C-alpha positions as semicolon CSV with decimal commas, in nm:
position;residue;x (nm);y (nm);z (nm)
1;M;11,410;19,017;26,550
2;A;11,777;19,081;26,636
3;L;12,029;18,991;26,368
4;L;12,239;18,685;26,446
5;P;12,615;18,750;26,417
6;F;12,759;18,590;26,105
7;S;13,004;18,373;26,303
8;E;12,722;18,230;26,514
9;A;12,504;18,165;26,212
10;K;12,790;17,987;26,039
11;A;12,867;17,777;26,348
12;K;12,502;17,670;26,373
13;L;12,489;17,580;26,007
14;L;12,810;17,375;26,015
15;A;12,707;17,202;26,339
16;S;12,400;17,071;26,158
17;A;12,598;16,933;25,861
18;R;12,570;16,554;25,859
19;V;12,803;16,362;25,629
20;V;12,628;16,156;25,362
21;A;12,601;15,804;25,505
22;D;12,594;15,609;25,179
23;V;12,922;15,475;25,041
24;E;12,975;15,330;24,694
25;T;13,260;15,167;24,506
26;V;13,348;15,329;24,174
27;D;13,596;15,258;23,899
28;L;13,912;15,468;23,929
29;A;13,836;15,631;23,592
30;E;13,508;15,764;23,738
31;A;13,653;15,882;24,070
32;F;13,757;16,236;23,972
33;G;13,600;16,493;24,205
34;R;13,459;16,231;24,442
35;V;13,528;16,226;24,817
36;L;13,713;15,927;24,961
37;A;13,514;15,737;25,223
38;E;13,814;15,547;25,360
39;D;14,191;15,579;25,362
40;L;14,351;15,457;25,041
41;V;14,632;15,215;25,128
42;S;14,914;15,130;24,890
43;P;14,933;14,759;24,807
44;M;15,296;14,797;24,695
45;T;15,620;14,978;24,760
46;V;15,711;15,257;24,517
47;P;15,960;15,251;24,360
48;P;15,952;14,868;24,385
49;F;16,329;14,867;24,322
50;S;16,602;15,128;24,324
51;N;16,624;15,288;23,979
52;A;16,822;15,542;23,782
53;A;16,706;15,901;23,763
54;M;16,937;15,972;23,467
55;D;17,087;15,806;23,162
56;G;17,449;15,726;23,244
57;Y;17,660;15,473;23,430
58;A;17,591;15,297;23,760
59;A;17,891;15,229;23,985
60;R;18,013;15,225;24,342
61;A;18,102;15,577;24,454
62;A;18,401;15,431;24,639
63;D;18,540;15,305;24,306
64;I;18,558;15,664;24,173
65;P;18,795;15,842;24,416
66;E;18,890;16,108;24,161
67;A;18,792;16,241;23,821
68;G;18,925;16,031;23,533
69;A;18,860;15,694;23,694
70;R;18,847;15,420;23,427
71;L;18,608;15,128;23,485
72;P;18,511;14,830;23,271
73;V;18,146;14,827;23,157
74;T;18,012;14,482;23,243
75;Q;17,641;14,511;23,158
76;R;17,376;14,726;22,993
77;V;17,051;14,785;23,185
78;A;16,746;14,943;23,017
79;A;16,406;15,008;23,172
80;G;16,233;14,671;23,217
81;D;16,558;14,471;23,238
82;V;16,660;14,277;23,549
83;A;17,007;14,390;23,649
84;R;17,281;14,154;23,762
85;A;17,479;14,230;24,076
86;L;17,764;14,471;24,000
87;A;18,115;14,342;24,059
88;P;18,347;14,575;24,256
89;G;18,553;14,802;24,036
90;S;18,311;14,792;23,741
91;A;18,027;15,000;23,595
92;A;17,694;14,935;23,421
93;R;17,552;15,132;23,131
94;I;17,208;15,234;23,260
95;F;16,905;15,429;23,141
96;T;16,642;15,637;23,320
97;G;16,397;15,422;23,518
98;A;16,611;15,108;23,491
99;Q;16,690;14,891;23,792
100;V;17,014;14,990;23,967
101;P;17,230;14,676;24,007
102;D;17,293;14,548;24,358
103;G;17,630;14,681;24,464
104;A;17,596;15,013;24,281
105;D;17,514;15,321;24,487
106;A;17,549;15,606;24,237
107;V;17,465;15,696;23,879
108;V;17,692;15,933;23,684
109;M;17,508;16,103;23,400
110;Q;17,643;16,028;23,055
111;E;17,748;16,392;22,994
112;D;18,019;16,341;23,261
113;C;18,150;16,021;23,103
114;V;18,362;15,924;22,800
115;V;18,337;15,580;22,641
116;D;18,669;15,409;22,573
117;G;18,595;15,074;22,408
118;D;18,464;14,839;22,679
119;F;18,555;15,094;22,946
120;V;18,407;15,422;23,066
121;I;18,609;15,718;23,190
122;I;18,420;15,905;23,463
123;N;18,512;16,272;23,480
124;R;18,308;16,378;23,784
125;V;18,331;16,219;24,130
126;P;17,978;16,122;24,243
127;P;17,856;16,118;24,602
128;A;17,686;15,800;24,717
129;G;17,317;15,812;24,624
130;Q;17,359;16,045;24,327
131;H;17,076;16,010;24,073
132;V;16,942;15,696;24,242
133;R;16,574;15,671;24,333
134;L;16,580;15,435;24,629
135;K;16,331;15,151;24,669
136;G;16,037;15,273;24,882
137;S;16,146;15,637;24,873
138;D;15,798;15,739;24,754
139;L;15,546;15,491;24,900
140;L;15,553;15,191;25,131
141;A;15,324;14,891;25,102
142;G;15,050;14,891;25,365
143;K;15,073;15,264;25,433
144;P;14,795;15,519;25,357
145;I;14,858;15,727;25,047
146;L;14,533;15,929;25,046
147;A;14,324;16,013;25,351
148;A;13,951;15,962;25,388
149;G;13,773;16,293;25,346
150;S;13,992;16,416;25,060
151;R;13,861;16,500;24,716
152;F;13,995;16,290;24,430
153;S;14,203;16,511;24,200
154;A;14,363;16,418;23,869
155;A;14,697;16,375;24,050
156;A;14,529;16,151;24,309
157;Q;14,389;15,936;24,030
158;G;14,738;15,903;23,888
159;L;14,877;15,811;24,229
160;A;14,616;15,539;24,279
161;A;14,681;15,406;23,929
162;S;15,057;15,397;23,993
163;V;15,007;15,134;24,264
164;G;14,753;14,930;24,067
165;I;14,433;15,039;24,245
166;G;14,138;15,004;24,006
167;E;13,843;15,086;24,234
168;V;13,791;15,321;24,528
169;K;13,525;15,367;24,795
170;V;13,366;15,712;24,791
171;F;13,072;15,886;24,950
172;R;12,758;15,905;24,743
173;R;12,722;16,237;24,567
174;L;12,527;16,492;24,767
175;R;12,194;16,585;24,606
176;A;12,065;16,942;24,617
177;A;11,724;17,059;24,498
178;I;11,704;17,422;24,391
179;F;11,422;17,655;24,299
180;F;11,367;18,024;24,255
181;T;11,065;18,224;24,364
182;G;10,933;18,529;24,189
183;S;10,651;18,582;23,942
184;E;10,870;18,846;23,777
185;L;11,139;18,597;23,675
186;V;11,189;18,495;23,312
187;M;11,428;18,235;23,176
188;P;11,713;18,364;22,953
189;G;11,636;18,321;22,586
190;Q;11,269;18,414;22,629
191;P;11,116;18,754;22,554
192;L;11,129;18,989;22,853
193;P;10,787;19,144;22,931
194;P;10,771;19,485;23,101
195;G;10,837;19,468;23,473
196;H;11,018;19,131;23,452
197;I;11,384;19,029;23,494
198;Y;11,590;18,736;23,375
199;N;11,664;18,462;23,629
200;S;12,043;18,491;23,668
201;N;12,044;18,323;24,009
202;R;11,964;17,985;23,853
203;H;12,290;17,986;23,664
204;V;12,495;18,124;23,953
205;M;12,364;17,847;24,177
206;R;12,389;17,563;23,922
207;G;12,747;17,656;23,837
208;F;12,845;17,674;24,204
209;L;12,696;17,332;24,278
210;Q;12,854;17,179;23,970
211;E;13,194;17,310;24,077
212;L;13,142;17,151;24,419
213;G;13,052;16,814;24,265
214;V;12,691;16,823;24,391
215;E;12,408;16,659;24,195
216;T;12,141;16,917;24,119
217;L;11,766;16,879;24,090
218;D;11,645;17,203;23,931
219;L;11,277;17,269;24,003
220;G;11,285;17,598;23,814
221;I;11,084;17,911;23,887
222;I;10,807;17,889;24,146
223;P;10,543;18,166;24,136
224;D;10,481;18,384;24,439
225;D;10,219;18,152;24,583
226;R;10,232;17,979;24,922
227;D;10,071;17,654;24,809
228;A;10,300;17,627;24,508
229;T;10,601;17,694;24,731
230;R;10,493;17,426;24,980
231;A;10,446;17,176;24,698
232;A;10,796;17,252;24,566
233;L;10,942;17,206;24,914
234;R;10,773;16,867;24,955
235;R;10,902;16,743;24,621
236;A;11,251;16,872;24,696
237;A;11,258;16,709;25,041
238;A;11,150;16,375;24,893
239;E;11,434;16,367;24,639
240;A;11,728;16,564;24,780
241;D;11,957;16,597;25,080
242;V;11,959;16,977;25,073
243;I;11,712;17,237;24,945
244;I;11,851;17,573;24,834
245;T;11,625;17,856;24,723
246;S;11,661;18,218;24,625
247;G;11,406;18,493;24,668
248;G;11,101;18,530;24,888
249;M;11,302;18,558;25,209
250;S;11,177;18,898;25,328
251;E;10,852;18,982;25,504
252;G;10,648;19,128;25,220
253;D;10,304;19,014;25,111
254;E;10,458;18,824;24,817
255;D;10,737;18,658;25,019
256;H;10,615;18,308;25,103
257;V;10,926;18,094;25,146
258;T;10,985;18,121;25,521
259;A;10,617;18,067;25,599
260;A;10,608;17,766;25,365
261;V;10,917;17,614;25,526
262;K;10,770;17,660;25,873
263;A;10,454;17,482;25,755
264;E;10,653;17,189;25,614
265;G;10,940;17,184;25,866
266;H;11,131;17,440;26,070
267;I;11,347;17,753;26,045
268;D;11,641;17,762;26,287
269;V;11,811;18,083;26,176
270;W;11,668;18,380;25,992
271;K;11,832;18,715;25,931
272;I;12,204;18,736;25,992
273;A;12,431;19,034;26,046
274;A;12,598;19,013;25,705
275;K;12,592;19,227;25,393
276;P;12,499;19,123;25,134
277;G;12,270;18,847;25,254
278;K;12,083;18,961;25,566
279;P;11,755;18,773;25,492
280;L;11,916;18,429;25,487
281;A;11,752;18,133;25,659
282;F;11,827;17,771;25,725
283;G;11,637;17,487;25,881
284;G;11,480;17,168;25,753
285;V;11,186;17,025;25,559
286;A;11,053;16,682;25,660
287;I;10,861;16,431;25,451
288;A;10,796;16,058;25,484
289;G;11,020;16,020;25,788
290;R;11,326;16,193;25,640
291;E;11,444;16,552;25,654
292;A;11,625;16,762;25,397
293;A;11,829;17,060;25,511
294;F;11,694;17,393;25,393
295;I;11,892;17,705;25,302
296;G;11,706;18,011;25,178
297;L;11,908;18,282;25,007
298;P;11,792;18,635;24,919
299;G;11,697;18,731;24,564
300;N;11,974;18,974;24,475
301;P;12,232;18,792;24,259
302;V;12,541;18,907;24,452
303;A;12,373;18,809;24,780
304;V;12,322;18,462;24,632
305;W;12,685;18,447;24,513
306;S;12,819;18,574;24,848
307;G;12,597;18,340;25,051
308;L;12,707;18,042;24,844
309;L;13,072;18,137;24,887
310;T;13,078;18,217;25,258
311;L;12,817;17,982;25,407
312;V;12,672;17,728;25,167
313;A;12,997;17,598;25,019
314;P;13,157;17,507;25,357
315;F;12,828;17,345;25,464
316;L;12,804;17,136;25,147
317;R;13,170;17,032;25,164
318;R;13,116;16,903;25,517
319;R;12,799;16,721;25,406
320;Q;13,002;16,561;25,126
321;G;13,246;16,417;25,379
322;L;13,538;16,648;25,309
323;T;13,779;16,702;25,596
324;R;13,895;17,041;25,473
325;I;13,599;17,265;25,401
326;E;13,756;17,612;25,375
327;A;14,075;17,779;25,262
328;D;14,330;17,873;25,526
329;R;14,275;18,222;25,671
330;Q;14,457;18,484;25,466
331;M;14,531;18,841;25,571
332;L;14,614;19,062;25,272
333;R;14,689;19,431;25,233
334;A;14,401;19,657;25,134
335;D;14,497;19,897;24,854
336;F;14,169;20,082;24,898
337;S;13,961;20,279;25,146
338;Y;13,629;20,153;25,277
339;M;13,393;20,232;25,563
340;V;13,126;20,003;25,706
341;K;12,847;20,233;25,820
342;G;12,603;19,972;25,946
343;N;12,602;19,699;26,209
344;R;12,671;19,411;25,975
345;L;12,986;19,229;25,864
346;E;13,037;19,321;25,499
347;F;13,176;19,097;25,226
348;V;13,316;19,332;24,965
349;R;13,421;19,214;24,621
350;V;13,796;19,243;24,574
351;R;14,069;19,121;24,344
352;R;14,436;19,053;24,414
353;N;14,672;19,283;24,227
354;A;15,028;19,247;24,098
355;K;15,167;19,423;24,408
356;G;15,032;19,160;24,646
357;G;14,744;19,372;24,771
358;L;14,371;19,388;24,708
359;D;14,174;19,620;24,481
360;I;13,805;19,682;24,540
361;Y;13,525;19,690;24,286
362;P;13,394;20,047;24,271
363;T;13,027;19,948;24,314
364;Q;12,928;19,718;24,600
365;D;12,555;19,711;24,522
366;S;12,423;19,356;24,574
367;A;12,239;19,367;24,241
368;V;12,558;19,419;24,035
369;I;12,659;19,066;23,935
370;S;12,943;19,201;23,718
371;S;13,129;19,272;24,044
372;A;13,137;18,896;24,117
373;V;13,275;18,827;23,769
374;W;13,548;19,088;23,816
375;S;13,650;18,972;24,164
376;D;13,851;18,668;24,267
377;G;13,718;18,670;24,623
378;V;13,584;18,886;24,901
379;A;13,727;19,081;25,191
380;A;13,545;19,044;25,523
381;I;13,515;19,392;25,677
382;P;13,382;19,402;26,037
383;A;13,083;19,615;26,133
384;G;13,178;19,975;26,202
385;A;13,531;19,936;26,063
386;T;13,715;20,196;25,858
387;I;13,974;20,049;25,622
388;L;14,258;20,264;25,490
389;P;14,521;20,173;25,229
390;G;14,784;19,953;25,391
391;D;14,551;19,795;25,647
392;M;14,536;19,416;25,657
393;V;14,199;19,255;25,585
394;E;14,074;18,898;25,582
395;Y;14,051;18,762;25,229
396;L;13,830;18,470;25,123
397;P;13,911;18,322;24,780
398;G;13,630;18,287;24,530
399;P;13,448;17,977;24,407
400;G;13,755;17,845;24,222
401;W;13,914;17,735;24,551
402;T;13,904;17,359;24,607
403;P;14,023;17,155;24,906
């Protein structure tokens, strides 16, 4: 079977990504990390009144034609007070956040003023608008302040709170079922028999999904048995939106995943022209009139990490309802040499350096998970390419990137 170019495989995967249909209303305090299902509209204008950005004196700029102007102080306005209109030729003592009196168009900070009894001497000529936050300069009532399809950050929560919004409509959390095939796998913390390995992929995958805000159903380790694999697929399809597996994706006698998926659903793509991660498949598993998407990753830990980063994460973000599913394309300078000898696009582990370029991890073996810990992303090197120091390469940031 010919390898499908990575770009085509990715396009097919993303084209199949259906946004979660269910919408729920949650308390603002519980909205962090959720994806907005509708535009958030401000019910009020912010600031609701023009206010002072500094402690000082509010006045008309026209009443201060030169330094040394002496004005009577006719009122004191603190935050929370309602200011009276300012008479021409006078000033108001004012504090940060307090309402600027009607008639005033500038605030002179107190360091530029000298108090003289009931008067203030202003030693710096202010331009109109100085240190005044105008009414509506931030938000306008009835206008969107956050767009549907954006993820709720801590700052977004603060913004919603600042206009009195207590509840928001968000998409239901995406549910992913995961399991790992391999009779040789052992859970960390247990004794390691000869010929066995610890299941690191479980923790790579769980952490990735948690960072994306995806609910995870962990079905654990499934032995290399076709019936057991089919049973795990049926359970996963009944309870989740997406099924993600690792291992069992090759064509050996003990690799049962693709055959099990075909028996319970369909495989649309298998084997892509990417390294690491050639034996990667996606399709669907149907049960009781509904279908869960299926993504099968290889067993090598870096292939799992790379597949999650380059393919699975954008797919899941689109399923979650996010508008922005990937970082903007970045071209950075390679401070290394590298040659792609095969016919596959290679994702090599790299890290940005203090000079603005990229360093490469010395070992690119797909079993070396320490390379993923060291890196902060990958460089996409085309098939057959030779990269020399100074060449520009496409850089994809690691899992820490969020839209």
